[in-house]
Coordinates of C-alpha atoms and ligand atoms in Angstrom, one line a residue:
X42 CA 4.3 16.4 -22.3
X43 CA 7.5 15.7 -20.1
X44 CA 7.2 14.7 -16.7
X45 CA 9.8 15.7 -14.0
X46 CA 11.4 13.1 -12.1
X47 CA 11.1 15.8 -8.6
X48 CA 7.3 16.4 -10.3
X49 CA 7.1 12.5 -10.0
X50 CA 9.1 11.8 -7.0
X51 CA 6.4 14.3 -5.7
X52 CA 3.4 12.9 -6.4
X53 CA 4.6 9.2 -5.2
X54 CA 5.7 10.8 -1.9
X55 CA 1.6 11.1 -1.5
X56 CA 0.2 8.5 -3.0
X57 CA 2.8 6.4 -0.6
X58 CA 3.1 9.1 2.5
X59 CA 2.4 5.9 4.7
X60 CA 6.1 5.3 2.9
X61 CA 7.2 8.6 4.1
X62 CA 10.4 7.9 6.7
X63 CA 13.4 9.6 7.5
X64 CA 16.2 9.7 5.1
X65 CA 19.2 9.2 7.9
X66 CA 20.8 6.2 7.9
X67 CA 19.9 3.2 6.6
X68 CA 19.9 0.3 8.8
X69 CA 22.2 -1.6 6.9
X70 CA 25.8 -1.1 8.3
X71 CA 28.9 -2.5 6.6
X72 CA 29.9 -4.7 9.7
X73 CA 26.1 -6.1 10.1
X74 CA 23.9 -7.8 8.4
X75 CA 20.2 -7.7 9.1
X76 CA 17.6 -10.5 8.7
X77 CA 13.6 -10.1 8.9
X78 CA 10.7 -12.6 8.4
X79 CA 7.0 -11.9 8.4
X80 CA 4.1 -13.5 10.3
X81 CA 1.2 -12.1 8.8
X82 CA -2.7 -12.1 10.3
X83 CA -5.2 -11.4 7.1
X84 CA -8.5 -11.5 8.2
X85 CA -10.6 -13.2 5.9
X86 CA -13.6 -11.7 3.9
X87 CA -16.2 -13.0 5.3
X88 CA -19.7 -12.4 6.5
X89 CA -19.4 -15.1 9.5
X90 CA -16.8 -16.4 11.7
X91 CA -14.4 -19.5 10.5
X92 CA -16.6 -22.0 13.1
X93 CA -19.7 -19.8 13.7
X94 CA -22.9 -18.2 12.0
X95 CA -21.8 -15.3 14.0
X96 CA -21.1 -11.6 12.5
X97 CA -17.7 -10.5 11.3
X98 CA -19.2 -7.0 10.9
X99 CA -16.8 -4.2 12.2
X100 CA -17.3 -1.7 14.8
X101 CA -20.6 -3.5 16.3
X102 CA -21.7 -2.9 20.0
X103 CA -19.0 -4.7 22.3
X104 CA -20.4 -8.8 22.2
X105 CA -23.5 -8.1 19.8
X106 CA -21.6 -10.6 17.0
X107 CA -20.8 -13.8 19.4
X108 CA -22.4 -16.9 19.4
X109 CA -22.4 -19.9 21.8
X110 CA -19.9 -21.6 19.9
X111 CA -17.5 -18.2 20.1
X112 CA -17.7 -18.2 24.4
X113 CA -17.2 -21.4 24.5
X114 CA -20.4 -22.7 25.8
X115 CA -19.8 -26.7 26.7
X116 CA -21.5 -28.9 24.1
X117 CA -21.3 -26.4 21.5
X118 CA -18.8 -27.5 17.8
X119 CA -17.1 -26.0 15.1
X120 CA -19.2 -26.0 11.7
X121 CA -16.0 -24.9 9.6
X122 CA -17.0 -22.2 6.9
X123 CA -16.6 -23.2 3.4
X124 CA -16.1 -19.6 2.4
X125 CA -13.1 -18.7 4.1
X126 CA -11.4 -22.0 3.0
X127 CA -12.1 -21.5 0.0
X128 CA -10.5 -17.7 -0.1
X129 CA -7.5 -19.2 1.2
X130 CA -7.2 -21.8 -1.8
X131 CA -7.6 -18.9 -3.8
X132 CA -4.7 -16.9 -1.7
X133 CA -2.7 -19.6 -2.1
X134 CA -2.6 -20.5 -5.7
X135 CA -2.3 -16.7 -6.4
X136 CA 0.8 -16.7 -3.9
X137 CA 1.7 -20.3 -6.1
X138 CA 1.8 -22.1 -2.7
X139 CA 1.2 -26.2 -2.8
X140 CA -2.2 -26.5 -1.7
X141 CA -2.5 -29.7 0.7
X142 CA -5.1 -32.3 -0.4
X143 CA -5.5 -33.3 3.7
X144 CA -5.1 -30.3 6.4
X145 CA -5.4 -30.5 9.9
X146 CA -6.7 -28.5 12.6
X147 CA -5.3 -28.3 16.2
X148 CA -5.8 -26.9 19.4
X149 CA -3.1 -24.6 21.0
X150 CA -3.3 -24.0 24.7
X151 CA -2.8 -21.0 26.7
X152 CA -4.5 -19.2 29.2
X153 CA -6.2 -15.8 28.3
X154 CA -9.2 -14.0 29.2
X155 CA -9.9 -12.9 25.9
X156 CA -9.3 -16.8 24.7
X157 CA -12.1 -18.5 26.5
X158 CA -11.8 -22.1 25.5
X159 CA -8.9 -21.8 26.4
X160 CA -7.0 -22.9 23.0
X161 CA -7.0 -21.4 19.3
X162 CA -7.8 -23.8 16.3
X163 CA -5.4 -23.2 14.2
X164 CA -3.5 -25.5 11.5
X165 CA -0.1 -25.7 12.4
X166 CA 1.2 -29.4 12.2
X167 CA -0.5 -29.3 8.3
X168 CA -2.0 -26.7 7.2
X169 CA -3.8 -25.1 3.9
X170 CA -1.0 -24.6 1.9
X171 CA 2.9 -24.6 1.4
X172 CA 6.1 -23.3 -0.3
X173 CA 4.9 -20.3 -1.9
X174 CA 6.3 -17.1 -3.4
X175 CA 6.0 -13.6 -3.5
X176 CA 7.6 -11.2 -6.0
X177 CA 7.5 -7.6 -4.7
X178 CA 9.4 -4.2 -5.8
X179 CA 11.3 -2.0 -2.9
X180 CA 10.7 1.5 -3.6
X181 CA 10.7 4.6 -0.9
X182 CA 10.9 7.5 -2.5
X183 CA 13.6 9.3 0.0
X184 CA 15.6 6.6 0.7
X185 CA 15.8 4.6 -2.7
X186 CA 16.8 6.2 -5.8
X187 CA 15.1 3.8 -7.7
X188 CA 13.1 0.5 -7.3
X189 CA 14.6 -3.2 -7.0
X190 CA 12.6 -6.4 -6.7
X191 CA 12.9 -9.1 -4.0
X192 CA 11.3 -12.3 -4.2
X193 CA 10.5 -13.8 -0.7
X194 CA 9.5 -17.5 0.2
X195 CA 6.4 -18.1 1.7
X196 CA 6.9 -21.3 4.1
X197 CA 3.0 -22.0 4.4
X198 CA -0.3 -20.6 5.0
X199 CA -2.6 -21.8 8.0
X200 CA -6.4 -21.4 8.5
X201 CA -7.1 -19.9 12.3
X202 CA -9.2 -18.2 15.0
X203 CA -8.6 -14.9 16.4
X204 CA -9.2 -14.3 20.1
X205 CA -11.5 -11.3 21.8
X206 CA -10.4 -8.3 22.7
X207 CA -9.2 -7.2 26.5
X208 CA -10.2 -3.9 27.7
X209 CA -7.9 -2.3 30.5
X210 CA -10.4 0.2 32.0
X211 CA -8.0 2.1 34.4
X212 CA -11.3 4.5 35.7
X213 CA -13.0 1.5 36.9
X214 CA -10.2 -0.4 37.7
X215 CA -11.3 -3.6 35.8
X216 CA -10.6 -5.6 32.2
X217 CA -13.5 -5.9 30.0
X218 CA -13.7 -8.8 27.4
X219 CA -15.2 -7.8 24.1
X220 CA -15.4 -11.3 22.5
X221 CA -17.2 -9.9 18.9
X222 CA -13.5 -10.7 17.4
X223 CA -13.6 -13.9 19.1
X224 CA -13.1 -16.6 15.9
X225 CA -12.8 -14.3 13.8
X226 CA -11.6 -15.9 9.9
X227 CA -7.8 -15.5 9.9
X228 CA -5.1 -17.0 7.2
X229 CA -1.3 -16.6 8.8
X230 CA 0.7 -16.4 6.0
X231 CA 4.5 -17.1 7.7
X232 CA 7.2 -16.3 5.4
X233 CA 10.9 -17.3 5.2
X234 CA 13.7 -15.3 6.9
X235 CA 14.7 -13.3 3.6
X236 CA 13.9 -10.0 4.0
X237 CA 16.8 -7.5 4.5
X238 CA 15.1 -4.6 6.1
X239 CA 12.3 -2.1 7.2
X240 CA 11.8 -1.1 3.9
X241 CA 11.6 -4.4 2.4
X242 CA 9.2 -5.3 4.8
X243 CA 7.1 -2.5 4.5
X244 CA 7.3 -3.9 0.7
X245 CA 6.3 -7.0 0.9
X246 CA 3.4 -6.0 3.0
X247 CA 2.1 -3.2 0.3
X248 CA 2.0 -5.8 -2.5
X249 CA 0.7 -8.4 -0.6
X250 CA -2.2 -6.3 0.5
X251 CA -2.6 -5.3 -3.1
X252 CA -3.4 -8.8 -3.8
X253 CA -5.4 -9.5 -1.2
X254 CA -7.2 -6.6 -2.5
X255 CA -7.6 -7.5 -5.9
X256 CA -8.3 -11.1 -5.0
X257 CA -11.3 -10.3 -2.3
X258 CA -9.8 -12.0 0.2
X259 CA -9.3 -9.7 2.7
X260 CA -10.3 -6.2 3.2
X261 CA -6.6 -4.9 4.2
X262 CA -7.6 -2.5 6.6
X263 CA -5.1 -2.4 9.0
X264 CA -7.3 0.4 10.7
X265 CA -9.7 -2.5 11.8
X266 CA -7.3 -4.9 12.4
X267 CA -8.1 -6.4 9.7
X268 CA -4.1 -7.2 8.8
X269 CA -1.3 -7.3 11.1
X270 CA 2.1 -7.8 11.0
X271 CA 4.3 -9.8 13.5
X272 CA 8.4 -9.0 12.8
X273 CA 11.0 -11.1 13.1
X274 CA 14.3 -9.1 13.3
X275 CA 18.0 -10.6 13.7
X276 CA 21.3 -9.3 13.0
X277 CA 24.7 -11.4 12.6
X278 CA 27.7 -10.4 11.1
X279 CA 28.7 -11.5 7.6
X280 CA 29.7 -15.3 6.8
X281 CA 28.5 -16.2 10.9
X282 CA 25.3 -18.0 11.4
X283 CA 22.1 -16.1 12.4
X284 CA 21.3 -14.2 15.4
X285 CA 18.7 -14.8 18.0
X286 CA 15.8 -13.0 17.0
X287 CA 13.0 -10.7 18.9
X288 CA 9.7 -10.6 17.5
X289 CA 7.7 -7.4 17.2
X290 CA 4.0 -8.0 17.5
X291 CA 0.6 -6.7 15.6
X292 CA 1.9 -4.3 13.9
X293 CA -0.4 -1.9 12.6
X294 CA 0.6 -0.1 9.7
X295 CA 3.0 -0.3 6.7
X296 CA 4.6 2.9 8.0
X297 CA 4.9 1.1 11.1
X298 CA 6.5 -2.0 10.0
X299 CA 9.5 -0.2 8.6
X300 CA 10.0 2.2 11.4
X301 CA 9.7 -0.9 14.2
X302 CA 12.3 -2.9 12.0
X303 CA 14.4 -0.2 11.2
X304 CA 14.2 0.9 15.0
X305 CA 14.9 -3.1 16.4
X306 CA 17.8 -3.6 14.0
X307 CA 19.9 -0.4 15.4
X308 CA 18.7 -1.3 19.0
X309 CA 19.9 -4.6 18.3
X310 CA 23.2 -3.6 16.9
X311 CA 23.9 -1.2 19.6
X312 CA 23.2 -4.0 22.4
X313 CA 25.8 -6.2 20.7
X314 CA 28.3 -3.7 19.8
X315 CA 28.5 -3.1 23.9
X316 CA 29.2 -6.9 24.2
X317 CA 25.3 -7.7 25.8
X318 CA 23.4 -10.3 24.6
X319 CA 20.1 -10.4 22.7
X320 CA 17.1 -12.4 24.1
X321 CA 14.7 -14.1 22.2
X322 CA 11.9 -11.6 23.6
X323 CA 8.7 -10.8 22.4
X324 CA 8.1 -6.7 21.6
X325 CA 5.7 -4.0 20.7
X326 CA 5.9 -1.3 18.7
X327 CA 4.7 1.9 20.4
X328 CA 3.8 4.1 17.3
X329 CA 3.8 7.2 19.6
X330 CA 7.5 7.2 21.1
X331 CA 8.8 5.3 17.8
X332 CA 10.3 2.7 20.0
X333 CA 9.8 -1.5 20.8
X334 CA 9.1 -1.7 24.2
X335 CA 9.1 -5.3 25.4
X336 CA 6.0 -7.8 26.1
X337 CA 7.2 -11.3 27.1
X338 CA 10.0 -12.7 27.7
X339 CA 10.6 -16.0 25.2
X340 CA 13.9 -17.7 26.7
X341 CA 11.9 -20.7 28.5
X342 CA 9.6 -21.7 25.1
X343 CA 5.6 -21.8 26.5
X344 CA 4.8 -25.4 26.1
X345 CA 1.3 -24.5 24.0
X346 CA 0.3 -28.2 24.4
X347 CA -0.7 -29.0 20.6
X348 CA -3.1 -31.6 20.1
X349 CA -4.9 -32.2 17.4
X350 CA -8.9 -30.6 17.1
X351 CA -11.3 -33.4 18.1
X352 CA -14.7 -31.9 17.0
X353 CA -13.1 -31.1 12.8
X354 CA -11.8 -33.8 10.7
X355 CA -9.3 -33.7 8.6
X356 CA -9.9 -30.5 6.1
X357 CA -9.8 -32.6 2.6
X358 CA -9.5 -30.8 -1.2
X359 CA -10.8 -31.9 -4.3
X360 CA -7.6 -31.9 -6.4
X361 CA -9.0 -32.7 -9.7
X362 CA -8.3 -36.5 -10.1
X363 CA -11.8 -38.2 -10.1
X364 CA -15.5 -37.8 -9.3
X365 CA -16.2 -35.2 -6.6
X366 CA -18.8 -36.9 -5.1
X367 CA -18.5 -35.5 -1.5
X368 CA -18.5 -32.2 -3.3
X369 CA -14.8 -31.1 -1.7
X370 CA -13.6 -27.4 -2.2
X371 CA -12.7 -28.1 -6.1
X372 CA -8.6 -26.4 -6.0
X373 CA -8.4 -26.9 -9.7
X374 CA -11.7 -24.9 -10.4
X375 CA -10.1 -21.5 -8.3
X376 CA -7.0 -21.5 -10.7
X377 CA -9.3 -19.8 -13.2
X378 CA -10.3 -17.3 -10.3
X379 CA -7.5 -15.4 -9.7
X380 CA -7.6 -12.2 -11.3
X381 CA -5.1 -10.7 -13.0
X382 CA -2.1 -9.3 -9.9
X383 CA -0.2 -6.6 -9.6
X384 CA 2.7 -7.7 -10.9
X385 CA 1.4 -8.5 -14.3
X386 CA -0.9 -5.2 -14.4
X387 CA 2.7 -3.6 -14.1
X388 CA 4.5 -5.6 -16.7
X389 CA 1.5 -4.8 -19.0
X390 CA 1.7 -1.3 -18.5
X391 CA 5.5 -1.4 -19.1
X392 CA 5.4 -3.6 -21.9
X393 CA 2.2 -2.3 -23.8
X394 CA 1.9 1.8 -22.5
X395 CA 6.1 2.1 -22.6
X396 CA 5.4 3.3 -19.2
X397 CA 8.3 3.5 -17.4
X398 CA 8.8 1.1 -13.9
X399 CA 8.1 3.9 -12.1
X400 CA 5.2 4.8 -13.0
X401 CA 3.8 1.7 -13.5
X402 CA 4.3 1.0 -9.9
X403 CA 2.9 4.2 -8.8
X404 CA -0.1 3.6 -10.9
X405 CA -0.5 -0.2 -9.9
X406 CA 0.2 0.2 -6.1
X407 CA -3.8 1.8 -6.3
X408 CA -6.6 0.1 -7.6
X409 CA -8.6 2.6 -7.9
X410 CA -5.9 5.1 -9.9
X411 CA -4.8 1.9 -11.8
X412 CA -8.8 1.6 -13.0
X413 CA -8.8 5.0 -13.8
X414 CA -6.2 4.4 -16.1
X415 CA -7.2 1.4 -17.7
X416 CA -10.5 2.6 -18.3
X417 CA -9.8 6.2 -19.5
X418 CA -7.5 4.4 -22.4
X419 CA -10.4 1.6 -23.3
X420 CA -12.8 4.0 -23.5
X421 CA -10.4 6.0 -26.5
X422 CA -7.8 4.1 -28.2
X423 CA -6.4 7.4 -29.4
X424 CA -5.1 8.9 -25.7
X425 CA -1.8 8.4 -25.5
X426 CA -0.7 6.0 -22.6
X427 CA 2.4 8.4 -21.2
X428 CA -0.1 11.5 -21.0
X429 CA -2.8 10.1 -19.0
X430 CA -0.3 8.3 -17.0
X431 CA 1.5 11.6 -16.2
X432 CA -1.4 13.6 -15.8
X433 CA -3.0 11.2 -13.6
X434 CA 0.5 10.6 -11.6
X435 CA 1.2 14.6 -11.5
X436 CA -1.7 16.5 -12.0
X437 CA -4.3 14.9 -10.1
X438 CA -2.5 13.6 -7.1
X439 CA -0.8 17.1 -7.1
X440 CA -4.6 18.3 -6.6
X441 CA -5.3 15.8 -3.9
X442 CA -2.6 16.7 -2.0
X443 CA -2.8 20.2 -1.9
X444 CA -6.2 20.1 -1.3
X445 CA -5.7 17.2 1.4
X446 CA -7.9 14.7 -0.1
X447 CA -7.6 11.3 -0.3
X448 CA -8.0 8.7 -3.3
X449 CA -11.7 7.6 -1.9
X450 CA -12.3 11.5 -2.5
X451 CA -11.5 11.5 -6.4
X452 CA -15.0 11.0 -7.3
X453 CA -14.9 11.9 -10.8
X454 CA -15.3 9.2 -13.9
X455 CA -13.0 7.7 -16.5
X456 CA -15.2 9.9 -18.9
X457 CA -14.7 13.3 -17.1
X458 CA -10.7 12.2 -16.8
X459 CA -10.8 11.6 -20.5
X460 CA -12.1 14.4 -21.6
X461 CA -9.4 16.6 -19.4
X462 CA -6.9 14.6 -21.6
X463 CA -8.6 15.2 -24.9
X464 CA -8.7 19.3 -24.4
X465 CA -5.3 18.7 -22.8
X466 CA -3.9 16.9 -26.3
X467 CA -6.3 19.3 -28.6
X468 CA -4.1 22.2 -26.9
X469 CA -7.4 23.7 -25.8
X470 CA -6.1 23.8 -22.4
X471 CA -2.9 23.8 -21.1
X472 CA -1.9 21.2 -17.6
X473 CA -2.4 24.1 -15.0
X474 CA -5.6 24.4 -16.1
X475 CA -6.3 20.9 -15.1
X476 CA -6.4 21.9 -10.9
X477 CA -9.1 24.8 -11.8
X478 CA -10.7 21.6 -13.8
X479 CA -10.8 19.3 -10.7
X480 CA -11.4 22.1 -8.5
X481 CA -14.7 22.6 -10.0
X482 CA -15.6 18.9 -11.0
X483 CA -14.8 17.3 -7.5
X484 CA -17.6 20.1 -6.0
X485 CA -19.8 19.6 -9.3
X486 CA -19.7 15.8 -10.2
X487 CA -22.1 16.4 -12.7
X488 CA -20.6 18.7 -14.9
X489 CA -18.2 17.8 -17.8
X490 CA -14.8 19.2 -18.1
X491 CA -15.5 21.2 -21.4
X492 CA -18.6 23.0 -19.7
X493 CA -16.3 23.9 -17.2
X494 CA -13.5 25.3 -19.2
X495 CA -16.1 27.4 -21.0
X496 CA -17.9 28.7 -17.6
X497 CA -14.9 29.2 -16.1
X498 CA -12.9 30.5 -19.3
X499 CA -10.1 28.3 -18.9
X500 CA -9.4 28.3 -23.0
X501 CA -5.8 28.2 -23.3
X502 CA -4.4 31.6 -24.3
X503 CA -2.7 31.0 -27.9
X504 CA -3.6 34.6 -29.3
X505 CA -0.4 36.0 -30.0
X506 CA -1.8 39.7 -29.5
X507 CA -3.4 39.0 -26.8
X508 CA -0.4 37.2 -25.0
X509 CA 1.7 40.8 -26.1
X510 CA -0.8 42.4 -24.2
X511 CA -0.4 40.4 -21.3
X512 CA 3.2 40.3 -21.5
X513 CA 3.5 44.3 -21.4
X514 CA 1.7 45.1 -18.7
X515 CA 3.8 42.5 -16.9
X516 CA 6.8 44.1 -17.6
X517 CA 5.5 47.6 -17.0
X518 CA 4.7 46.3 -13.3
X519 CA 8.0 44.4 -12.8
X520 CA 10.6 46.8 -14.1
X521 CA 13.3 45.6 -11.3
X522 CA 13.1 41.7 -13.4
X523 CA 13.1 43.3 -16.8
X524 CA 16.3 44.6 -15.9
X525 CA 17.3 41.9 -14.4
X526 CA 16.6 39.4 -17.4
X527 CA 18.2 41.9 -19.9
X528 CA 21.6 42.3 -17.9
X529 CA 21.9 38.4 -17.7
X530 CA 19.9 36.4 -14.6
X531 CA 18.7 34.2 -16.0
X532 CA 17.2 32.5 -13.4
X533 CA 14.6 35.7 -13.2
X534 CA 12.7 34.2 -16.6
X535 CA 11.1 31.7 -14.0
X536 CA 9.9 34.4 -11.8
X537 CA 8.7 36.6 -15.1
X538 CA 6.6 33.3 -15.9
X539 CA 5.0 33.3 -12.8
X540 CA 3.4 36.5 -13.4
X541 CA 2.3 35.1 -16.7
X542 CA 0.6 32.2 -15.0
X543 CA -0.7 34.2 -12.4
X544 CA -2.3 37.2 -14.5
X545 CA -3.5 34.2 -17.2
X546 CA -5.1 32.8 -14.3
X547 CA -2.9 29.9 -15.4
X548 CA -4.5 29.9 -19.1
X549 CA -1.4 31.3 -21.2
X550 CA 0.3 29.3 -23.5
X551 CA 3.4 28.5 -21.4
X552 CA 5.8 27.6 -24.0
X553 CA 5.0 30.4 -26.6
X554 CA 4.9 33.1 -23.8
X555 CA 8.4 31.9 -22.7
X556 CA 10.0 32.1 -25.9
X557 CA 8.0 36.1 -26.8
X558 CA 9.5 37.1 -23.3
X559 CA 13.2 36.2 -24.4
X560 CA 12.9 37.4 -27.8
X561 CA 11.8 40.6 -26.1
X562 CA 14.1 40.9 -23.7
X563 CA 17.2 39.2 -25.4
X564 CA 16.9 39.8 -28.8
X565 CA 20.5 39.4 -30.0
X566 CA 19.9 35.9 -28.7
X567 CA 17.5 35.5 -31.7
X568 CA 19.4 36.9 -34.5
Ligands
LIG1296 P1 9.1 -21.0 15.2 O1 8.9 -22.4 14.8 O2 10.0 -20.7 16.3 O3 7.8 -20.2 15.2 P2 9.5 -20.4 12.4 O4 10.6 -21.1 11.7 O5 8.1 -20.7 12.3 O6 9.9 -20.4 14.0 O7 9.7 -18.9 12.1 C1 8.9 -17.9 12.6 C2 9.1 -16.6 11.9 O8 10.4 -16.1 12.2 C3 9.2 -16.7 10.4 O9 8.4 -15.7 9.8 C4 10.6 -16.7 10.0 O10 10.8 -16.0 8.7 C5 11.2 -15.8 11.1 N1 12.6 -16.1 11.4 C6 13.1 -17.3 11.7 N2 14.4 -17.2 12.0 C7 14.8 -15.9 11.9 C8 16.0 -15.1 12.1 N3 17.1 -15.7 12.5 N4 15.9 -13.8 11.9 C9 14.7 -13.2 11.6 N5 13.6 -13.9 11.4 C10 13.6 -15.2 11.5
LIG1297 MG1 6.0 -20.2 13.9

């Protein structure tokens, strides 16, 4: 079974449509170079807050989930929650940060209605962990040809609160404070200054998700708010030091990231090229009008009056040497925790399957399609890798997309999918076949793909009589491509084949019906 790279190319576009950006130009120009770095807010899994018993649950009634401790009642104190610590330590060794044995928490000032102690805790001073690295592949189908890898530092990960939520309500003409996000579980991950571009970006943030993901550590739904990215964007020329740098805040979508870079790098660019200046401002991206429109202005530096957290000692880590006997977080015993990450799923798949790159990133960027795999090849040792790798890649996201249906639709098992590969490799069915398959199944969960094919008479058509038959009356109907074929167009054997597929209701055997219609039609091509 041969895949083609447009086929391909196809199916990523979908499974990665929050990839999908204009092709123009890039916004790398010879004369400029462009510099980003992430701040990134991943909420922590969590069933309470990082200091409260409160809720995390999403999309409660407006403060249902808020405890004393969360508005800031006087008397009240943090009771930090050994869950979320821990899920960082096990962020952290998976992003092979140095976990700190001692971290500190401290207060930073400023004055918000949706902040009502006034001050986050955060970790800023010391925090969880430090000097990490992430490996991630750059791939847009549209603007790269094919994928690189970048590796970007990671200068340290903090434990913090999120604030509430303001309200503008324009009809009533007042601000609402909805504090159920109010201490929320947050890890900042703050990497280094060594991203290139939008798309780079937009990189980094997929396959950190993807761990996340895997790891349980965060649910990744930017939707909720439960990731968001902060930009930091620069441009200098080449060999000069770096620019001053605006930052785009809370962005929140992949598709987003790269379009606000992409969008602040040109703006950027164009304000220098006309001799201005650029000021260290802070910006938003306004998904809508695909612009940055500006928030704050950062030139005098807000003095946010660090100090350290009175009420929380120092946040200390069992690090393996010696008896726990205050039973610390145990760092050591979360190395054995981290499940296996993307990047080695898609060295396995390359190394073991011969998958190529491509594919194995397409398959991997998914859990759910990269379990379907996986398990469709444990269950039968005899499937062959490539096929149920293309047919998943091609075939099925094909169907989803035509049909406008999402991955959480694909309802049907690693059993059902297997058995669609086994009449597909027994030549009892031929790959068109497989959307009249799914078509069926995804309506019919409980029904197997060789009931289906019988119901439905999808058999693959290898009768050689019958195929004759079929081939006639085509050309009886379509004298004008006959003609057309015999005096040379070749091009017209594509159309002719469409009327196979059509009139087979996609059952014929493709490859022998191609080769009876030339032998047919240009027989001196056989002699
Ligand atoms: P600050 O102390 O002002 O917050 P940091 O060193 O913590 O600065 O960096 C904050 C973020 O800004 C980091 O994600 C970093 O990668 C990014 N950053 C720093 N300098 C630049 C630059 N010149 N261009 C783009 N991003 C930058
Ligand atoms: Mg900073």
């Amino acid at each position: 079974m041969k895949m083609s790279y447009s086929k391909l190319k196809y199916s990523n576009m979908f499974l990665n449509s929050i990839r999908k950006y204009s092709t123009e130009i890039s916004e790398k120009s010879t004369k400029w170079n462009s510099v980003v770095g992430l701040e990134i807010h991943a909420q922590i899994s969590s069933e309470s807050k990082l200091f409260s018993g409160a809720s995390t649950a999403y999309g409660q009634p407006v403060n249902s989930c808020v405890s004393f401790f969360d508005c800031a009642t006087p008397g009240t104190l943090p009771v930090l929650n050994r869950k979320c610590v821990e899920a960082g330590v096990l962020t952290a060794l998976a992003l092979s940060c140095d976990v700190n044995e001692t971290s500190l928490f401290d207060r930073k000032h400023y004055f918000y209605a949706d902040l009502p102690a006034g001050y986050q805790i955060t970790q800023q001073r010391q925090p969880l962990a430090v000097n990490g690295s992430l490996k991630f592949n750059v791939w847009t189908p549209g603007v790269h040809k094919t994928p690189y890898e970048k590796v970007t530092r990671i200068k340290q990960i903090q434990l913090e609160q999120d604030s509430g939520k303001s309200l503008h309500d324009t009809y009533i003409n007042k601000s609402l404070i909805d504090l159920n996000r109010a201490g929320m579980p947050l890890m900042e991950l703050v990497f280094e200054p060594d991203l290139s571009d939008g798309e780079e970006a937009a990189g980094l943030v997929k396959e950190l998700m993807n761990i996340l993901l895997r790891l349980g550590t965060c649910s990744c739904k930017m939707e909720e708010g439960a990731l968001r990215v902060d930009a930091n964007v620069s441009v200098n020329k080449e060999n000069e030091p770096l620019g001053t740098r605006t930052e785009i805040k809370n962005i929140g979508s992949v598709r987003g990231v790269a379009g606000a870079i992409k969008y602040e790098i040109k703006r950027q660019i164009k304000l220098l090229e006309q001799g201005e200046k650029i000021v260290n401002e802070t910006l938003s991206w306004d998904a809508a009008y695909q612009k940055t429109v500006m928030m704050r202005d950062k030139e005098e530096k807000q003095d946010y009056r660090f100090m350290p957290e009175p009420n929380l000692p120092p946040l200390r880590l069992h690090m393996g040497q010696g008896d726990n006997k205050y039973n610390l977080i145990d760092v050591n015993s979360f190395k054995n925790k981290i499940t296996r990450l993307p990047s080695e799923i898609r060295q396995h798949f390359v190394n073991e399957f011969k998958l190529i790159p491509l594919m194995a990133i397409s398959i991997v960027d998914e859990k759910k399609l990269t379990d379907l795999f996986e398990e469709t090849l444990a269950e039968n040792k005899n499937r062959n890798p490539r096929t149920v790798a293309n047919v998943l890649m091609n075939e099925v996201m094909q169907f989803l997309n035509k049909n406008k249906l999402t991955l959480d639709n694909l309802n049907i098992s690693s059993k059902q999918f297997g058995q669609i590969i086994d009449l597909l490799e027994a030549k009892k069915i031929n790959l068109l076949v497989v959307n009249n398959i799914l078509e069926v199944l995804i309506k019919n969960p409980e029904k197997t793909p060789e009931e289906i094919v019988q119901e439905s008479n999808l058999e693959l058509i290898n009768d050689d009589e019958e195929l004759l038959k079929l081939i006639n009356k085509i050309f009886e109907d379509n004298p004008k491509m006959v003609k057309e074929y015999q005096n040379g167009k070749d091009k017209v054997l594509r159309a002719i084949m469409n009327q196979v597929i059509k009139k087979s209701n996609n059952r014929a055997n493709l490859q022998k019906a191609s080769e009876m219609i030339r032998k047919l039609l240009r027989p001196n091509q056989f002699k």
